[in-house]
Amino acid sequence: MATVRTRFAPSPTGDLHIGGARTALFNWLLARHHGGAFILRIEDTDVARSTQESIQVILNAMRWLGLDWDEGPFYQTQRIALYQEMAELLMSKGKAYRCYCPPDELDAKREAAMKAGLKPKYDRTCLRRKAFPQDRPFAIRFFSPDEGKTVVEDLIQGRVEFDNSELDDLIILRSDGLPTYNFSVVVDDVTMAITHVIRGNDHLNNTPRQIQIYQALGYPLPKFGHVPMILGPDKKKLSKRHGAQSVMEYQKMGYLSQAVVNYLVRLGWSYGDQEEFTLKELIEKFTLEAVGKAAAAINPGKLDWLNSQYIKRMEPDELVKKVLPFMEAKGYSIGDFDLLRKVVLSLRERVKTLVEMAELSAFYFSDEIVYEEASAQKFLREESLPIFKEMVESLSKEAILKREGSHLLIQRLAESHQAPLVKVAQPLRVALTGRAVSPPIDEVMEILGKEKVIKRLQKAVQYIGKK
């Protein structure tokens, strides 16, 4: 295959949503798989809605996902003269013409056509004009063929045909000199030598119009591939009620970028039964032939599972760096990074997200433990007092609290009270963590350290005494 050049061209009118992120990933992987180039282009000609803030959000999301670009970002607002030049070229070839019809007149024609049950196509009033208004603003329309078909040989959807009689003379340059989408995208792809245009299938109906513009300009067509849309778990159109849609929302929810990449690529692409992929594996194995035609539905449970797998396998020091901002957002005072590392190792087998890890680690960093009401009622009872007091006495004799020593102390207490191990461990767990579920209690005791354990057991004794 010749050098592959793909592009991602978001419109900066909001966050980078997961559909756009998946499209970016497919383009990036295709370029990387073939050793080609990935170009980033910002389609910011919607001046009223495009903001610098939204542009920065897109760039941040791309960097977070690890989608480095080889060229760009290019901004359409810096290329206006090029679009105008290309529009003039089409007019010189008889492939475009000026349209002086004011908006209210066009609206009236459209409304009349719809009332008559006709397709609201432009009636080519200005194509037939003999005299041209001197002071009236004008747009430029593309002269679309009336007969025959325009064929899209789609790499994903297959062969799709469009009757040219259904396509009207679209505006390619507005009266303010700004290009419309279907024109600017062709000019950009031509001048950037794009070989593959991979995008959502909501753009499929735009493709015949763009093909006609390519042909009118005399340029070869790129290869087109239209990716099915992403649906909600209920197989309906994805909306806010289905949860996170923005890539950066996933970051805020505590998902790792590697897991999100893996998850998004698997929405529509498959490689046998394999679910987990390293980035290297994705680059090696990705092909458009393996992208399905059917729409894929999000599966939050699958993302949770994937994220938990990445958390478990991440290098401890790297995981500490990832979770630290979430810990700080909770207001924890992290003065001892050795302690934080122990906490992370203690929790990483038990959590699905970094947010969950931060929440579950609260008892390690809090000065005051808040007991879960139900757990306190069940386990912080008078019969636990001897256990707590004996544990405090035994710990006072220990120089350093280690996991093995903690486990041995719990066993001895169980034996001396002729009680199952759980009858000792669960009251201890609630006294030390405030909850009935935590990492192994001997591990918790080692991480907390002797002084904190004694202090919390003494507090539990006082709590029971006040009941």
mmCIF file with all atom_site columns, N, CA and C in Angstrom, residues 80 83-84 138 173-179:
data_model
loop_
_atom_site.group_PDB
_atom_site.id
_atom_site.type_symbol
_atom_site.label_atom_id
_atom_site.label_alt_id
_atom_site.label_comp_id
_atom_site.label_asym_id
_atom_site.label_entity_id
_atom_site.label_seq_id
_atom_site.pdbx_PDB_ins_code
_atom_site.Cartn_x
_atom_site.Cartn_y
_atom_site.Cartn_z
_atom_site.occupancy
_atom_site.B_iso_or_equiv
_atom_site.pdbx_formal_charge
_atom_site.auth_seq_id
_atom_site.auth_comp_id
_atom_site.auth_asym_id
_atom_site.auth_atom_id
_atom_site.pdbx_PDB_model_num
ATOM 1  N N  . ILE A 1 80  ? -8.762  30.595 4.640  1.00 0.00 ? 80  ILE A N  1
ATOM 2  C CA . ILE A 1 80  ? -9.921  31.136 3.921  1.00 0.00 ? 80  ILE A CA 1
ATOM 3  C C  . ILE A 1 80  ? -9.556  31.515 2.480  1.00 0.00 ? 80  ILE A C  1
ATOM 4  N N  . TYR A 1 83  ? -9.730  28.519 0.147  1.00 0.00 ? 83  TYR A N  1
ATOM 5  C CA . TYR A 1 83  ? -11.082 28.100 -0.228 1.00 0.00 ? 83  TYR A CA 1
ATOM 6  C C  . TYR A 1 83  ? -11.662 29.040 -1.286 1.00 0.00 ? 83  TYR A C  1
ATOM 7  N N  . GLN A 1 84  ? -11.414 30.320 -1.106 1.00 0.00 ? 84  GLN A N  1
ATOM 8  C CA . GLN A 1 84  ? -11.931 31.283 -2.079 1.00 0.00 ? 84  GLN A CA 1
ATOM 9  C C  . GLN A 1 84  ? -11.274 31.086 -3.454 1.00 0.00 ? 84  GLN A C  1
ATOM 10 N N  . PHE A 1 138 ? -23.433 37.905 -2.564 1.00 0.00 ? 138 PHE A N  1
ATOM 11 C CA . PHE A 1 138 ? -23.718 36.624 -3.232 1.00 0.00 ? 138 PHE A CA 1
ATOM 12 C C  . PHE A 1 138 ? -22.942 35.484 -2.570 1.00 0.00 ? 138 PHE A C  1
ATOM 13 N N  . LEU A 1 173 ? -19.496 28.436 -0.886 1.00 0.00 ? 173 LEU A N  1
ATOM 14 C CA . LEU A 1 173 ? -18.896 29.616 -0.249 1.00 0.00 ? 173 LEU A CA 1
ATOM 15 C C  . LEU A 1 173 ? -20.032 30.568 0.111  1.00 0.00 ? 173 LEU A C  1
ATOM 16 N N  . ARG A 1 174 ? -20.154 30.904 1.383  1.00 0.00 ? 174 ARG A N  1
ATOM 17 C CA . ARG A 1 174 ? -21.227 31.768 1.831  1.00 0.00 ? 174 ARG A CA 1
ATOM 18 C C  . ARG A 1 174 ? -20.962 33.212 1.410  1.00 0.00 ? 174 ARG A C  1
ATOM 19 N N  . SER A 1 175 ? -21.959 34.043 1.575  1.00 0.00 ? 175 SER A N  1
ATOM 20 C CA . SER A 1 175 ? -21.825 35.445 1.168  1.00 0.00 ? 175 SER A CA 1
ATOM 21 C C  . SER A 1 175 ? -20.804 36.197 2.025  1.00 0.00 ? 175 SER A C  1
ATOM 22 N N  . ASP A 1 176 ? -20.483 35.661 3.220  1.00 0.00 ? 176 ASP A N  1
ATOM 23 C CA . ASP A 1 176 ? -19.467 36.303 4.055  1.00 0.00 ? 176 ASP A CA 1
ATOM 24 C C  . ASP A 1 176 ? -18.052 35.812 3.723  1.00 0.00 ? 176 ASP A C  1
ATOM 25 N N  . GLY A 1 177 ? -17.946 34.961 2.693  1.00 0.00 ? 177 GLY A N  1
ATOM 26 C CA . GLY A 1 177 ? -16.642 34.486 2.251  1.00 0.00 ? 177 GLY A CA 1
ATOM 27 C C  . GLY A 1 177 ? -16.166 33.219 2.940  1.00 0.00 ? 177 GLY A C  1
ATOM 28 N N  . LEU A 1 178 ? -16.946 32.710 3.892  1.00 0.00 ? 178 LEU A N  1
ATOM 29 C CA . LEU A 1 178 ? -16.561 31.493 4.598  1.00 0.00 ? 178 LEU A CA 1
ATOM 30 C C  . LEU A 1 178 ? -17.068 30.255 3.868  1.00 0.00 ? 178 LEU A C  1
ATOM 31 N N  . PRO A 1 179 ? -16.279 29.182 3.848  1.00 0.00 ? 179 PRO A N  1
ATOM 32 C CA . PRO A 1 179 ? -16.685 27.972 3.128  1.00 0.00 ? 179 PRO A CA 1
ATOM 33 C C  . PRO A 1 179 ? -17.693 27.152 3.936  1.00 0.00 ? 179 PRO A C  1
#
